[in-house]
Amino acid sequence: MADPWGARARDWAEVEDEGSRPLFEEVLDLTKVGNGSRYLDIGCGSGLACHLAVERGATVSGIDSSQGLFTIAGERTPRSDLRVGDMASLPWENDSFDAVTFINSFFFAVDQEATLREAARVLAPRGRLAVVTWTSPDQVQAIAYLRALAPLLPPMPMEVDPFIGPDRLRALAASACLTALGVVDLPWEWDYYPDLVTALRGMMSVGLSAVAIANAGEDAVKAALTDALQPFRSPTGAYRLRNTVHCLVATK
């Protein structure tokens, strides 16, 4: 598919992105995004982190490969500098930003070392960079989503592994001539209210779901996700998947 993340971009923005609002706020705090900051979100998706940075008084830029998500990001932050492009080739000059973030986007990089070096290039001296990755399957209940889709996916051109540990993150920072300030563990809950309809609307908007739907059909994906969600149903009918993510914070 040319743009799997854009297939259900509005659902992604309204369900999945909104559910990540607390995580975005934590990462913006760790990178000290505030009034007057020059901020870049790499893999900005539908632009909620960019919107939150604008609310803090930052000058905001963002880049994403999905035209569908880019359109919504533009609606959220109409005066920001948003681009459709490749995270490994950033269209900004050296030392352009005080804060740079990869929030659940870095693990899609084809060449992680080159991608982080490119992010370091546009980070200003003493600026802060954050990379959010998943911790381990036993701390990420969202693994149920990945396991449900696995049998429904076609052979993939590259394997995406969201589980990148602290040692690897620190090594990547060093390879990009960055100084790691620490790796912080943050909560990231997938909450779906009020019911299964909302949960499926969110999960089926993820790019991987779009690929599975194209390969196996919408009914098969819906059935697999419905089964996978059952252990996470609350007495009210809502669903919650508890996750913990790593956040590398580094400086130049």
XYZ file of C-alpha atoms in Angstrom:
252
model
C 0.000 0.000 0.000
C 1.227 3.465 -0.870
C 0.025 5.096 2.363
C -1.249 2.562 4.931
C -1.140 5.126 7.765
C -3.375 7.445 5.788
C -6.040 4.841 5.021
C -8.055 5.773 8.138
C -6.251 8.943 9.130
C -9.234 10.594 10.800
C -9.845 7.569 13.027
C -6.159 7.518 13.959
C -6.211 11.204 14.894
C -9.400 11.027 16.937
C -8.776 7.741 18.781
C -5.147 6.602 18.785
C -3.427 9.986 18.716
C -5.703 11.491 21.349
C -5.056 8.499 23.582
C -1.331 9.311 23.501
C -1.773 12.889 24.717
C -0.305 12.222 28.218
C 2.759 10.555 26.672
C 3.299 13.510 24.329
C 3.130 15.927 27.244
C 5.733 13.906 29.190
C 8.125 13.889 26.241
C 7.687 17.624 25.661
C 8.496 18.173 29.339
C 11.646 16.031 29.087
C 12.853 17.970 26.049
C 11.992 21.303 27.731
C 9.681 22.484 24.965
C 8.249 25.838 25.980
C 7.777 29.434 24.967
C 10.225 30.315 22.202
C 11.512 26.767 21.659
C 12.242 25.615 18.136
C 10.703 22.139 18.038
C 10.797 19.340 15.448
C 8.695 16.166 15.674
C 10.042 13.439 13.373
C 7.249 11.066 12.427
C 4.694 13.639 13.524
C 1.690 11.656 12.300
C -1.554 13.582 12.633
C 0.189 16.320 14.562
C -1.049 16.184 18.148
C 2.433 16.571 19.665
C 2.996 19.526 17.329
C -0.299 21.048 18.444
C 0.633 20.656 22.120
C 4.003 22.302 21.443
C 2.259 25.249 19.768
C 0.109 25.621 22.894
C 3.341 25.895 24.907
C 4.522 28.769 22.718
C 7.013 26.841 20.592
C 7.817 27.382 16.922
C 6.937 24.001 15.454
C 8.068 21.846 12.548
C 7.184 18.264 11.705
C 7.819 15.586 9.110
C 5.991 12.375 8.246
C 5.852 10.008 5.293
C 2.027 9.768 5.254
C 0.159 12.305 3.160
C -3.112 11.348 4.855
C -1.797 12.043 8.350
C 0.032 15.154 7.126
C -3.273 16.655 5.995
C -4.739 16.369 9.507
C -1.540 17.670 11.103
C -1.866 20.734 8.901
C -5.404 21.287 10.143
C -4.240 21.087 13.764
C -1.248 23.394 13.360
C -1.899 25.532 10.265
C 0.985 27.921 10.904
C 3.624 25.247 11.510
C 6.322 24.116 9.082
C 5.138 20.612 8.211
C 6.643 18.460 5.460
C 5.964 15.088 3.852
C 9.283 13.298 3.627
C 11.836 10.780 4.852
C 13.103 10.923 8.430
C 16.569 9.955 7.183
C 16.810 13.070 4.984
C 15.584 16.146 6.826
C 14.975 19.328 4.801
C 16.299 21.712 7.461
C 19.676 23.299 8.067
C 22.203 22.315 10.717
C 21.453 23.381 14.316
C 17.871 24.440 13.498
C 16.049 23.102 16.581
C 16.216 23.265 20.359
C 14.184 20.048 20.719
C 13.769 17.053 18.401
C 11.537 14.053 19.109
C 10.832 10.600 17.704
C 7.674 9.463 19.512
C 7.028 5.837 18.505
C 8.459 6.547 15.053
C 12.176 5.851 15.294
C 11.831 2.069 14.979
C 10.454 2.535 11.439
C 13.841 3.869 10.303
C 15.521 1.678 7.694
C 18.968 2.747 8.953
C 18.677 3.723 12.610
C 22.222 5.028 13.000
C 22.017 7.237 9.905
C 18.570 8.478 10.908
C 19.731 9.489 14.382
C 22.811 11.213 12.947
C 20.513 13.224 10.703
C 18.384 14.236 13.693
C 21.546 15.208 15.587
C 22.602 17.343 12.625
C 19.534 19.592 12.911
C 19.647 19.712 16.729
C 21.235 22.867 18.097
C 24.119 22.666 20.586
C 22.749 22.020 24.093
C 19.384 21.149 22.565
C 17.523 18.012 23.645
C 16.532 14.988 21.598
C 14.088 12.277 22.701
C 13.519 8.807 21.233
C 10.545 6.751 22.447
C 10.628 2.968 21.963
C 8.807 0.005 23.497
C 10.338 -1.715 26.536
C 9.701 -5.496 26.485
C 6.719 -7.728 25.647
C 6.004 -8.389 29.323
C 5.612 -4.632 29.907
C 3.651 -3.831 26.743
C 0.129 -5.232 26.580
C -0.118 -3.817 23.058
C 1.864 -6.897 22.025
C -1.584 -8.555 21.866
C -2.370 -6.320 18.888
C 0.814 -7.346 17.042
C 0.244 -11.037 17.746
C -3.340 -10.869 16.520
C -2.323 -9.377 13.183
C 0.764 -11.494 12.542
C -1.071 -14.390 10.783
C -2.974 -11.937 8.572
C -0.007 -10.022 7.195
C 1.762 -10.646 3.889
C 5.568 -10.981 3.740
C 6.902 -7.564 4.725
C 9.762 -5.760 2.944
C 11.408 -4.954 6.287
C 10.927 -6.097 9.861
C 9.909 -3.365 12.282
C 10.934 -4.098 15.861
C 9.576 -1.529 18.350
C 11.486 -3.118 21.255
C 14.766 -1.189 21.570
C 16.444 -1.410 24.960
C 18.378 1.205 26.950
C 21.838 -0.117 26.037
C 21.053 0.004 22.335
C 19.556 3.487 22.679
C 22.666 4.767 24.438
C 24.892 3.164 21.796
C 22.871 4.800 19.028
C 23.189 8.163 20.766
C 26.951 7.765 21.001
C 27.187 6.822 17.314
C 25.403 10.103 16.497
C 27.845 12.077 18.697
C 25.104 12.755 21.223
C 25.438 12.616 24.996
C 22.768 10.466 26.612
C 21.271 12.193 29.642
C 19.298 9.111 30.582
C 16.647 6.592 29.560
C 13.358 7.198 31.377
C 10.493 4.703 31.503
C 7.072 6.239 30.900
C 3.515 4.845 31.079
C 1.535 4.746 27.843
C -1.985 3.405 28.160
C -4.277 2.524 25.285
C -7.727 3.498 26.592
C -10.838 2.940 24.513
C -14.120 4.411 25.720
C -16.925 3.595 25.755
C -16.907 0.257 23.976
C -15.545 -2.257 21.456
C -16.657 -0.104 18.522
C -14.245 2.629 19.609
C -11.442 0.142 20.268
C -11.786 -1.379 16.820
C -12.044 2.037 15.209
C -8.717 2.958 16.781
C -6.821 -0.259 16.224
C -7.982 -0.647 12.629
C -6.620 2.814 11.843
C -3.026 1.736 12.523
C -0.904 1.334 9.390
C -0.229 -2.342 10.101
C -3.974 -2.958 10.257
C -4.427 -1.390 6.829
C -1.849 -3.805 5.405
C -3.595 -6.762 7.079
C -6.995 -5.610 5.791
C -5.651 -5.376 2.243
C -4.181 -8.871 2.563
C -6.829 -10.808 4.531
C -9.975 -8.659 4.475
C -11.653 -6.366 6.980
C -13.809 -9.068 8.559
C -10.801 -11.254 9.377
C -8.911 -8.352 10.951
C -11.937 -7.234 12.948
C -12.481 -10.773 14.276
C -8.822 -11.208 15.242
C -8.693 -7.889 17.070
C -11.998 -8.536 18.840
C -10.610 -11.794 20.228
C -7.317 -10.166 21.216
C -9.095 -7.382 23.101
C -11.240 -9.600 25.311
C -8.723 -9.899 28.214
C -8.602 -6.108 28.459
C -12.340 -5.437 28.724
C -13.510 -3.662 31.879
C -16.885 -4.220 33.577
C -18.126 -0.994 31.959
C -17.354 -2.294 28.469
C -14.324 -0.050 27.919
C -10.852 -1.405 27.160
C -7.419 -0.562 28.574
C -4.010 -1.886 27.519
C -1.193 -0.842 29.867
C 2.232 -0.255 28.342
C 5.616 1.042 29.431
C 7.944 2.742 26.966
C 11.579 3.846 27.085
C 12.425 7.465 26.399
C 16.038 8.238 25.600
C 16.905 11.874 26.309
C 20.154 13.112 24.774
C 21.890 16.373 24.032
C 24.525 17.741 21.649
